[in-house]
XYZ file of C-alpha atoms in Angstrom:
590
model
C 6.012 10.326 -13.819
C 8.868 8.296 -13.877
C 7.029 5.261 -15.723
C 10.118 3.260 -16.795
C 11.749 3.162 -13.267
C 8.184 2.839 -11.613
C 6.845 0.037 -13.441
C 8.353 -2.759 -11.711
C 5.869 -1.587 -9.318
C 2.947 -1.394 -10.805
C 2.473 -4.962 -11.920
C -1.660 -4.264 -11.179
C -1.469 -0.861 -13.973
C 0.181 -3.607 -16.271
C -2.012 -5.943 -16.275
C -5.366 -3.437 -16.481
C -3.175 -2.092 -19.540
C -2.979 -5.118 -20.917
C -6.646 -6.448 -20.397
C -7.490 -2.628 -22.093
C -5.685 -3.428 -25.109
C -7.435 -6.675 -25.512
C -10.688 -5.277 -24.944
C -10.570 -2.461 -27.373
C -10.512 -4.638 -30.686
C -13.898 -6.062 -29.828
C -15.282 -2.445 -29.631
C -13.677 -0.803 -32.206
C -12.730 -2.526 -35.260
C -9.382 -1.105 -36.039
C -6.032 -3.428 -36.060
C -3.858 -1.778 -33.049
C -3.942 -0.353 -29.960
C -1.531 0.756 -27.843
C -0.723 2.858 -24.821
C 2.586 5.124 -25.243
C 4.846 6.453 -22.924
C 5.513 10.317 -21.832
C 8.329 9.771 -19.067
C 10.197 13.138 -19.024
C 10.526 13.019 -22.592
C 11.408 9.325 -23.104
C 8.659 7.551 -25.393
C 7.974 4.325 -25.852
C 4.761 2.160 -26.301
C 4.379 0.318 -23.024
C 1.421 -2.064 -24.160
C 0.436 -2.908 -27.297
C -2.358 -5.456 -29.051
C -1.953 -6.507 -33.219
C -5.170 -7.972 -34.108
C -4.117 -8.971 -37.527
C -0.784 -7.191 -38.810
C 1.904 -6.270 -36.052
C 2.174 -2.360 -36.814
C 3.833 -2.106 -33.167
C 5.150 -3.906 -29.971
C 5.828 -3.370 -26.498
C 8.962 -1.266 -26.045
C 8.971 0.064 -29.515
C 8.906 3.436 -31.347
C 5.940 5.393 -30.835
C 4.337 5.965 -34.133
C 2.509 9.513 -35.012
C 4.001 11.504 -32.406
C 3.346 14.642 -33.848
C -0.464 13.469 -33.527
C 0.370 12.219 -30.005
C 1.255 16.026 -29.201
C -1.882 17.302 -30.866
C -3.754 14.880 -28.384
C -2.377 16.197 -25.682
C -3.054 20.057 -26.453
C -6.761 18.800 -27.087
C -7.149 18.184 -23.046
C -9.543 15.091 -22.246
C -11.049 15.143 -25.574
C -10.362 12.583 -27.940
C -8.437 13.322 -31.611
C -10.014 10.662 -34.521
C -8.599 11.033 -37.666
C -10.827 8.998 -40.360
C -8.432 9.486 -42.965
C -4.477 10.207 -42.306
C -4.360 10.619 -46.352
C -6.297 13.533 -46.006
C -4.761 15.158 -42.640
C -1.349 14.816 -44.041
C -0.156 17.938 -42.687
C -0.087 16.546 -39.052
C 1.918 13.569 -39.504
C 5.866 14.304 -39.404
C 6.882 11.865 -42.422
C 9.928 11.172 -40.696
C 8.437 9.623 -37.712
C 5.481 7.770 -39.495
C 5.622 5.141 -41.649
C 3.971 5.229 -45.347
C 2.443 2.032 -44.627
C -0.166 4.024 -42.128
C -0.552 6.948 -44.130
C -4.239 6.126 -45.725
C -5.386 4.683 -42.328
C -6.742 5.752 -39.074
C -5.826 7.445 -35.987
C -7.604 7.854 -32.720
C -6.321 8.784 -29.421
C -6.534 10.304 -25.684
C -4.482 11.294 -23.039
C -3.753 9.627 -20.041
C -3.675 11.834 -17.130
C -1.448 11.270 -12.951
C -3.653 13.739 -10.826
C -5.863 14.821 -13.557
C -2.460 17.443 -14.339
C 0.796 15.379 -15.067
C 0.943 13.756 -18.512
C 1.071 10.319 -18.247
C 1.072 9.201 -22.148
C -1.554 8.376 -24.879
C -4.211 5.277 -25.167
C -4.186 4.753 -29.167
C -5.589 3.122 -31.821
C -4.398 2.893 -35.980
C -5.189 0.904 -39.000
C -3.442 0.811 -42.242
C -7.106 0.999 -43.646
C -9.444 4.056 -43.573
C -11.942 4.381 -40.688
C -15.048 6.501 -40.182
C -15.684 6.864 -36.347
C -18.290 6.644 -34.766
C -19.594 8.517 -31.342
C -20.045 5.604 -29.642
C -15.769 4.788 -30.881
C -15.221 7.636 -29.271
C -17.219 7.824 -25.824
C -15.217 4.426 -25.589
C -11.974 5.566 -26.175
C -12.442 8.257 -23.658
C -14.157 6.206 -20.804
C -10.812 3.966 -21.430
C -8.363 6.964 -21.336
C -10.595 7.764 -17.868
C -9.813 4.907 -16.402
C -6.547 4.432 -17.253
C -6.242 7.569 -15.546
C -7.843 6.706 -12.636
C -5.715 3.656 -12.190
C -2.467 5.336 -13.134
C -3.285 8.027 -10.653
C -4.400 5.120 -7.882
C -0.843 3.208 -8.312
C 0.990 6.665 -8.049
C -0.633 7.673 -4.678
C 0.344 4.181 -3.626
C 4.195 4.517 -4.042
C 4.177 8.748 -3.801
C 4.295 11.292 -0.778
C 1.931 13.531 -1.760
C 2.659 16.102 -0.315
C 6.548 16.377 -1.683
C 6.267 14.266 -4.891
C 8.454 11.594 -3.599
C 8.672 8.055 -3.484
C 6.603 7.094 -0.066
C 7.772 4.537 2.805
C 6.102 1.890 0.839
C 8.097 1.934 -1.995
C 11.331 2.381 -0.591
C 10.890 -0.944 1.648
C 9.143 -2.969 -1.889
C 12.279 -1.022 -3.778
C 14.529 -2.514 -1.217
C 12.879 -6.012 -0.390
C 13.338 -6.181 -4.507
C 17.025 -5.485 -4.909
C 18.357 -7.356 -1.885
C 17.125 -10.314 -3.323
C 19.356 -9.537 -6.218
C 22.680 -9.208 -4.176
C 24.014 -5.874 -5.600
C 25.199 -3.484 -3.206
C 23.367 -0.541 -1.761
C 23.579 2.271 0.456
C 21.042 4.016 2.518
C 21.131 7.728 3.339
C 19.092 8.663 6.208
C 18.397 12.231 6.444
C 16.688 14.152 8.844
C 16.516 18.467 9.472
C 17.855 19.706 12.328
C 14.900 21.697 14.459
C 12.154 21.011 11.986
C 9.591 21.331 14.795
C 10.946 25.069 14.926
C 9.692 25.874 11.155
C 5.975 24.616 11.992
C 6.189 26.229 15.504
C 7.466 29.413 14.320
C 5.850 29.591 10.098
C 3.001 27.736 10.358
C 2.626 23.822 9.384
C 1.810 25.475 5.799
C 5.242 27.065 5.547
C 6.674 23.662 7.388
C 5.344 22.081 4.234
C 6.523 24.690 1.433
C 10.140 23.965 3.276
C 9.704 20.170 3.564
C 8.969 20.682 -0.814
C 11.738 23.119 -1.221
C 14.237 20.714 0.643
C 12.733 17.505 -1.607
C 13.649 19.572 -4.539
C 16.935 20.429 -3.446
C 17.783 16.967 -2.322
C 15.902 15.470 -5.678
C 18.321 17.766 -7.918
C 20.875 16.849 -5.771
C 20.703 12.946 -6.911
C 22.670 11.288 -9.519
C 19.709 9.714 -12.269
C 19.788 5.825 -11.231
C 19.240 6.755 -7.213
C 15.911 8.241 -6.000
C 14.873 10.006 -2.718
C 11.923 8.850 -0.554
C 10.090 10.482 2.023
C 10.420 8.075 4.744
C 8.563 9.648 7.908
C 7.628 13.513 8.698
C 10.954 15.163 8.361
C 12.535 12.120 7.646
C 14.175 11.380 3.749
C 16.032 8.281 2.896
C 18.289 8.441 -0.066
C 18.967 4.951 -2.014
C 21.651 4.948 -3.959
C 22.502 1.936 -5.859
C 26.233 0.476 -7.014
C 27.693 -2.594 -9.061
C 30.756 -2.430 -6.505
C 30.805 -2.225 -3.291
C 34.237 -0.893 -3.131
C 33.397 1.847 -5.500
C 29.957 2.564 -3.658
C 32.010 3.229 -0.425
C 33.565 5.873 -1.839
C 30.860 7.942 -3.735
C 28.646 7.748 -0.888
C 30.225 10.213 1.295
C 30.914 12.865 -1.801
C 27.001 12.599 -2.361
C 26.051 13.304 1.477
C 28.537 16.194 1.725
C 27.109 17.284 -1.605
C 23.724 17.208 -0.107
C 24.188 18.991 3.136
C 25.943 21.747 0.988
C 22.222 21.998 -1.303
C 20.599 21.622 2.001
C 22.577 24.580 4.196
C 21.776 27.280 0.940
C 19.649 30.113 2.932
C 16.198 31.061 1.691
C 13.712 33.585 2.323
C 10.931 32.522 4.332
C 8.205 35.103 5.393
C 10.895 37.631 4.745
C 13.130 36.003 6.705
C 16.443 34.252 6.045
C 16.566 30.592 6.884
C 19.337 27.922 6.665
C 18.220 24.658 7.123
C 21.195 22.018 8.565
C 20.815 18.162 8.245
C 21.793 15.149 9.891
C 22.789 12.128 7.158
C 23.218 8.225 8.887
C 24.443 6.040 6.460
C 24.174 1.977 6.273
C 25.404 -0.239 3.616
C 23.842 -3.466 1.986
C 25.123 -6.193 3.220
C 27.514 -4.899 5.322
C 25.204 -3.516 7.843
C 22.316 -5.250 7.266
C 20.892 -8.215 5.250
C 17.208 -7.561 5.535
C 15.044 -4.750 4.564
C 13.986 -3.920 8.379
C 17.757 -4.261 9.257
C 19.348 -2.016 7.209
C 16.701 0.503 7.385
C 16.837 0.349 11.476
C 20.930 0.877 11.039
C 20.101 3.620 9.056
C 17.976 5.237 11.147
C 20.399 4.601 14.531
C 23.449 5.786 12.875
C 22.084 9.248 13.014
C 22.292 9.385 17.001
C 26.304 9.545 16.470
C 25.325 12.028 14.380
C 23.607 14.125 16.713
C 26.412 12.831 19.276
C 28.529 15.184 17.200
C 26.546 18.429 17.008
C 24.503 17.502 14.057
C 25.252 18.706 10.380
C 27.360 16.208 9.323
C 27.192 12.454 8.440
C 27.949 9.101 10.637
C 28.355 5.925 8.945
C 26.192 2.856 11.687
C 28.209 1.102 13.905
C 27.016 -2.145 15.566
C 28.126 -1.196 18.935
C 26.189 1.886 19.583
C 22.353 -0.194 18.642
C 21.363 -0.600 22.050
C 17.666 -1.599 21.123
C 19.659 -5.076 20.480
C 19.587 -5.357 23.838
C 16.145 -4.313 24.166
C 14.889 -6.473 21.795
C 16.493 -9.301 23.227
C 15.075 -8.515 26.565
C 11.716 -8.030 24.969
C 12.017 -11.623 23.312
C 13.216 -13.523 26.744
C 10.235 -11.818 28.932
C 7.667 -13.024 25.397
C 9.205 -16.331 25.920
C 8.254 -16.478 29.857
C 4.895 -14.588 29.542
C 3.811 -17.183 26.937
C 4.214 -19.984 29.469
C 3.331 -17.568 32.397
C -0.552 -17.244 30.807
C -0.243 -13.157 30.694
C -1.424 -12.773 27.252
C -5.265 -11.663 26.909
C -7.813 -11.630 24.708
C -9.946 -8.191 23.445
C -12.705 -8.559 21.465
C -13.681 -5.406 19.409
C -17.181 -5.589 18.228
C -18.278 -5.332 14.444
C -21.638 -3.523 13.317
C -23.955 -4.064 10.667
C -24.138 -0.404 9.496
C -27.630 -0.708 7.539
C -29.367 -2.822 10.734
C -27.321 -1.455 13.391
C -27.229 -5.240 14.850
C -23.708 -6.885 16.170
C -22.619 -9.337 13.771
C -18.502 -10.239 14.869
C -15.954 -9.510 16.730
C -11.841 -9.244 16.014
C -9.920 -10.678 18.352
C -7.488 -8.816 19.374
C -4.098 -10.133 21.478
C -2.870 -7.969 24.683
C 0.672 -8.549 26.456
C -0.180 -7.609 30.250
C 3.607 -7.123 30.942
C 4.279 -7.639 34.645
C 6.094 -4.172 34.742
C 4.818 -2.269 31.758
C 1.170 -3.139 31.912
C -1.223 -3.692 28.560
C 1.760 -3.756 25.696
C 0.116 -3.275 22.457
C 0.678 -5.572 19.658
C 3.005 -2.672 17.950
C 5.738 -3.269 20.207
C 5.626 -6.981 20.239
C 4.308 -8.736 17.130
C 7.709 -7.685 14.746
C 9.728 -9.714 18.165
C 7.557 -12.632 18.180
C 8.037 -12.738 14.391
C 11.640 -12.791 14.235
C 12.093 -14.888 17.236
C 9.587 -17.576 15.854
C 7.890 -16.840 19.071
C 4.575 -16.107 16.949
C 4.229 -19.622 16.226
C 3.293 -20.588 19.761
C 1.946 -16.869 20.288
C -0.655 -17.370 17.275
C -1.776 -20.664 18.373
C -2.726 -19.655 21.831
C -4.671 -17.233 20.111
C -6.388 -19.307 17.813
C -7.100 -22.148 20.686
C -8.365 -19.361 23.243
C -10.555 -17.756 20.368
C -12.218 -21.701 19.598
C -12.543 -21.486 23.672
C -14.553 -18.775 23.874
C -17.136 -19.574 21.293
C -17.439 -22.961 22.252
C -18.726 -21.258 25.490
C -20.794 -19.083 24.100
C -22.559 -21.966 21.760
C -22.953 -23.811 25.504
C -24.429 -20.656 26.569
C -26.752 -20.844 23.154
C -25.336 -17.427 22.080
C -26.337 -16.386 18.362
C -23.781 -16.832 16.448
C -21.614 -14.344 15.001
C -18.151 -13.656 13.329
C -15.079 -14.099 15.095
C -12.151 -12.532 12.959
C -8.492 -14.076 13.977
C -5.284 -12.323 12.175
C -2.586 -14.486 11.077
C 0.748 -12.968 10.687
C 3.480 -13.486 7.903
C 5.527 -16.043 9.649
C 2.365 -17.985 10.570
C 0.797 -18.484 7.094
C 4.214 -20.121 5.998
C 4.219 -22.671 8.806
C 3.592 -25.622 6.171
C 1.744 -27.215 9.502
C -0.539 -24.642 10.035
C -3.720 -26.071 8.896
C -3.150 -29.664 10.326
C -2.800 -27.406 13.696
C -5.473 -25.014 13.032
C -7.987 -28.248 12.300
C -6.936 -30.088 15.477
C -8.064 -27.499 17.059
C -11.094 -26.920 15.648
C -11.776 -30.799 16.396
C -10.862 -30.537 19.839
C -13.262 -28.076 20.717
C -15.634 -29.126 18.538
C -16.288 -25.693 17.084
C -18.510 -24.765 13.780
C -15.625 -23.296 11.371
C -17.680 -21.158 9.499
C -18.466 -18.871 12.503
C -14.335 -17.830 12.479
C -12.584 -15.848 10.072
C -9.037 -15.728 9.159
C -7.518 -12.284 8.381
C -4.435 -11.650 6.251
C -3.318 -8.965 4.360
C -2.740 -8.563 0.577
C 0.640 -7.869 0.848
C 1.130 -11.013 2.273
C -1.102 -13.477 -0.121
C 0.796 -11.535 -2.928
C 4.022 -12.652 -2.287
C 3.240 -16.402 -3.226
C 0.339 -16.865 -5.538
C 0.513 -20.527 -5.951
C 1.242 -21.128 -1.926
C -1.212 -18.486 -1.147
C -4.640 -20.254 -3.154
C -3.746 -23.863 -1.617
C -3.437 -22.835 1.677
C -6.415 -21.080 1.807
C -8.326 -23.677 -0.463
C -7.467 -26.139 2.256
C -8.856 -23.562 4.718
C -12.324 -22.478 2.779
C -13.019 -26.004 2.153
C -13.079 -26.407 5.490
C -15.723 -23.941 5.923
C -13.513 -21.238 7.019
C -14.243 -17.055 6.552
C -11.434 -15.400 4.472
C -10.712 -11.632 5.532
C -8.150 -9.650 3.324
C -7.095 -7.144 6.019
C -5.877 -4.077 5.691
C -7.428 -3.553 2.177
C -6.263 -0.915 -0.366
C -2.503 -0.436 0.684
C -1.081 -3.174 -2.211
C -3.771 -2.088 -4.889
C -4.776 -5.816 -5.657
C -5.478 -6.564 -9.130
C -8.789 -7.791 -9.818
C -7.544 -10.995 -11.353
C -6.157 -11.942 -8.120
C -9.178 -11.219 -6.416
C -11.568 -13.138 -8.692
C -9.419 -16.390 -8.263
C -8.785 -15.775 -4.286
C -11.456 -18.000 -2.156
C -12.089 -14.879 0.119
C -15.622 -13.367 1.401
C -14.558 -10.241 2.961
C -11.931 -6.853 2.064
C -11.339 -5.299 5.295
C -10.781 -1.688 4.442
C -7.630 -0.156 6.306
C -7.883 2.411 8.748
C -5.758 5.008 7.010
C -8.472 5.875 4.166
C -11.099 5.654 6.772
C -9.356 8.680 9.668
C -10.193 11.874 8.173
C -12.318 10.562 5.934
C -15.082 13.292 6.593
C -12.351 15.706 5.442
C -10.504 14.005 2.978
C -11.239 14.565 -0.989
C -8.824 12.069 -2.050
C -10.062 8.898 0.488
C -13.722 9.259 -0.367
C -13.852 7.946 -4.269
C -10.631 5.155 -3.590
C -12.997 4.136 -0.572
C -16.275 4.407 -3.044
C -14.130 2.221 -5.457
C -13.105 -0.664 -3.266
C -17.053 -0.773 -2.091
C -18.012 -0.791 -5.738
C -15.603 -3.444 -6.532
C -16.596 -5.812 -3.954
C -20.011 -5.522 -4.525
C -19.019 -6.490 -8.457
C -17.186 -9.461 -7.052
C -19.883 -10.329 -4.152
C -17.786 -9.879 -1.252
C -18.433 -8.553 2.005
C -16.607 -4.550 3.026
C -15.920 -3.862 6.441
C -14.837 -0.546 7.252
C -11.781 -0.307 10.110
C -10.948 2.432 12.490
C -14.442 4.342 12.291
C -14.073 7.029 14.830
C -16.408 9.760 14.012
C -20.243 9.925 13.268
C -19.424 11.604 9.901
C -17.351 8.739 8.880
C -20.263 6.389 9.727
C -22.740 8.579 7.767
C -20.193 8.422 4.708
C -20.085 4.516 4.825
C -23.767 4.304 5.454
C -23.855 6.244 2.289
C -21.355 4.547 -0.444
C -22.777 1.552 0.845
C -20.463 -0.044 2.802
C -21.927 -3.601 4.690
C -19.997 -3.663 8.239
C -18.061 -1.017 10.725
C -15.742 -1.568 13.234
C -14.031 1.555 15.253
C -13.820 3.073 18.551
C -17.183 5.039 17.165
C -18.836 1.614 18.479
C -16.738 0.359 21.213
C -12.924 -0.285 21.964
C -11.752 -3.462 22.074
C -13.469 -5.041 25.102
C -11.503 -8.028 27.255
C -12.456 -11.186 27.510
C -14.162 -11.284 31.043
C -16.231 -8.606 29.546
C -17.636 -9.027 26.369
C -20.434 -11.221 27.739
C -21.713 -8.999 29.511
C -21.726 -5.943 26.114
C -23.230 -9.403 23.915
C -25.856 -9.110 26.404
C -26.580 -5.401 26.363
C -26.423 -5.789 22.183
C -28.958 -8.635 22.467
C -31.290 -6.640 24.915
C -31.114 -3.290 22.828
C -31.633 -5.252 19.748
C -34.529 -6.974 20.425
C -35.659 -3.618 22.493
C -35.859 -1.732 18.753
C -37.399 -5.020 17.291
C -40.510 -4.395 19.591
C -40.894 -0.884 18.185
């Protein structure tokens, strides 16, 4: 694990480091503790916590390292020394210092995947110490869940199936570094007739080929530049420079490099193979001064790769990005529709899994497109963002949602939870509650029957902005829905001071969850930590009855999925509140 070119991306494993540190010394009464690095061979001591006399400090020399190893070789077991004086022949003299050599030593490894060495949770004293088993159980339930959360941030910002950095990381790696002005370049790579390997091998082999070309391409990279997996059979190479003018000319000696690694034959199934590649290359901030920009040029500069027979590499050029045009189109005909009234509202139901009784809905907005029909909010919502159309877009939502229950409340309706989204743009509108609470005014509508749904990624970008604004709103009475929950790995600091009720889990550890070993204990995890914290869990994208079972069982409070009902429009959902109501009250009688 690549710790020391990782960590600016795993502020939440920092700070559970740090609170670990700070715990230990009110457990176990020995001066330091420390977690130490194993990245590829580098070590250093990543966090560290003096309670009296400063025997070591962030970033410095790992002491006992010769123990360190002997920790290691033990497995998950813990290695306590009582007395270093009398286990002299395990500490390297040259490494340790005399000052520790009558004290104590206890320590555990620190596991990525329960198989790649991670480093070493520690403790020393210059004193003698006799441990207890208690000491020990705690050291180890420590060094467990400092592997649990090391192995949680890796599967956040790794492919697991190559080993690679994931799309995630690459667009936080980028949306970092922009910021900082250096240039960059952007390798977009992507394997000629891939779908011919899984047609032909096997998806099995596919993968073994999609590893195999990682590897290659991995090797392939200078130290300071990493690979990603971006999409299927799609890698993106980031290579970073002090000068532009010098990064313009390395780039293309690294791609040719590259294809050459990538055309080497192999033996597949007995078989010789030669894979070919296509490379599109964009430059920072030449061809593009956003994260979404440059990775789009990226991408399009391929098709003048492909315009050439493939196996080579194309540098973007602004005049062959014809979904410019599209896009533009797309904005003009959001601009009409929004005055033209052909937006709609869908209302997808939410389910108390232990009563089975409706309790909300999530609105949902629809673009009936005079030519297209229903456009899903995929193909619209990044426009409307960019264009500042989202503003006026969001609103209309908002108003049309206060609409609707102020006609159900007429109707005397029970009430239940309507969730609205809010998008980026729209929670930094520094007018958005003033609007949001005229509205609420106007239609004279009980505040604590709506929800507002954001996602982490976007409260964790401003802190400080983040808490006011949605102060302003909970004060108000207000829900507050973290959507999309489990993709940013929230610290629990965060969550404590956030005024939210509800962690919406996202959709992508809930499909295949019936089949998937790794979703079930992060999805058991987030349950148990909202129930610590008091907060509602609603489970997205529930498709299957296994997946309902599975919920049911780690006790999660609300599902919403087709596995209860698609999103339902507008003129309908009266008419499904009534069928709830009637089949509700239909099992009451039994």
């Amino acid at each position: 694990m690549e710790y020391e070119q990782d960590h600016k991306y795993m502020e939440k494993l920092d700070q559970i480091m740090d609170d670990i540190v700070k715990l230990l010394p009110n457990l176990i009464p020995l001066n330091t503790f420390f977690v130490a690095s194993n990245d590829g061979g580098t070590e250093f001591i990543i966090k560290a916590f003096n309670r009296h006399k400063e025997l070591v400090a962030d970033q410095g020399e790992v002491p006992y390292k010769e123990i360190r190893q002997l920790v290691v070789e033990q497995g998950g077991e813990p290695v306590a020394i009582d007395n270093l004086s009398e286990s002299s022949s395990l500490i390297n003299q040259g490494q340790a210092s005399s000052q520790f050599e009558d004290g104590a030593f206890i320590g555990v490894p620190i596991w990525v995947n329960k198989t790649e060495l991670f480093g070493t949770l520690c403790a020393i004293d210059e004193q003698p110490y006799s441990f207890s088993d208690n000491d020990i159980r705690l050291l180890k339930t420590f060094g467990n869940l400092l592997s649990q959360a090391v192995t949680l941030e890796d599967r956040m910002i790794r492919d697991p199936m190559t080993g690679l950095y994931n799309r995630q990381f690459v667009q936080t790696f980028l949306d970092t570094h922009l910021q900082e002005g250096h240039p960059i370049a952007l390798l977009f790579i992507e394997f000629n007739r891939f779908k011919r390997i899984n047609e032909v091998f096997g998806h099995l082999k596919g993968d073994q080929v999609l590893k195999m070309m990682a590897n290659r391409v991995k090797d392939g990279m200078d130290s300071e530049d990493f690979v990603a997996r971006f999409t299927g059979d799609k890698f993106i190479v980031v290579i970073k420079g002090t000068e532009a003018r010098v990064l313009s000319k390395e780039v293309p000696r690294i791609g040719n490099h590259l294809l050459k690694l990538i055309r080497e034959p192999f033996r597949l199934d007995h078989q010789e193979i030669q894979m070919q590649a296509n490379i599109g290359i964009a430059f920072y901030p030449e061809d593009g001064s956003t994260v979404d920009s440059l990775l789009k040029n990226a991408e399009s500069s391929l098709d003048l790769v492909r315009d050439q027979g493939g196996d080579t590499l194309s540098y973007f050029q602004p005049f062959v990005i014809s979904s410019l045009f599209s896009e533009l189109k797309t904005e003009n005909e959001l601009r009409l529709s929004i005055n033209q009234g052909d937006f709609k509202l869908f209302f997808q139901p939410q389910i108390d899994l232990m009563t089975r009784k409706l309790v909300g809905f999530e609105a949902l907005v629809r673009w009936h497109h005079p030519k297209r029909g229903i456009v899903l909010p995929n193909d619209f919502i990044s426009i409307a963002e960019a264009s500042g159309i989202i503003f006026s877009l969001g609103e209309w939502v908002f108003k049309k949602v206060c609409e609707v229950k102020q006609h159900w409340d007429r109707l005397k309706y029970p009430p239940v939870k309507l969730g609205v989204n809010l998008s980026p743009r729209q929670f930094q509108d520094p007018h958005l509650f003033n609007r949001f609470k005229k509205v609420i005014d106007d239609y004279q509508v009980d505040p604590s029957h709506l929800s507002l749904e954001i996602t982490e990624s976007l409260v964790m970008k401003d802190m400080e902005q983040s808490m006011s604004l949605l102060n302003q709103f909970k004060d108000m009475g207000f829900g507050i829905s973290i959507d999309d929950f489990g993709k940013g790995y929230s610290s629990l600091a965060y969550l404590r001071a956030l005024p939210i009720d509800t962690l919406k889990i996202d959709r992508e550890f809930v499909v295949g969850l019936e089949e998937s070993e790794d979703a079930k204990p992060i999805i058991k995890a987030i349950i148990g930590m909202a129930n610590a914290l008091d907060l509602k869990i609603i489970a997205e994208g529930i498709e299957k009855a296994d997946q309902d079972r599975l919920l049911v069982d780690y006790g999660c409070h609300w599902g919403q999925g087709y596995y209860y009902s698609k999103p339902i429009p507008e003129e309908n959902i009266l008419a499904y509140f009534d069928q709830q109501l009637h089949k509700e009250k239909q099992e009451g009688e039994r």
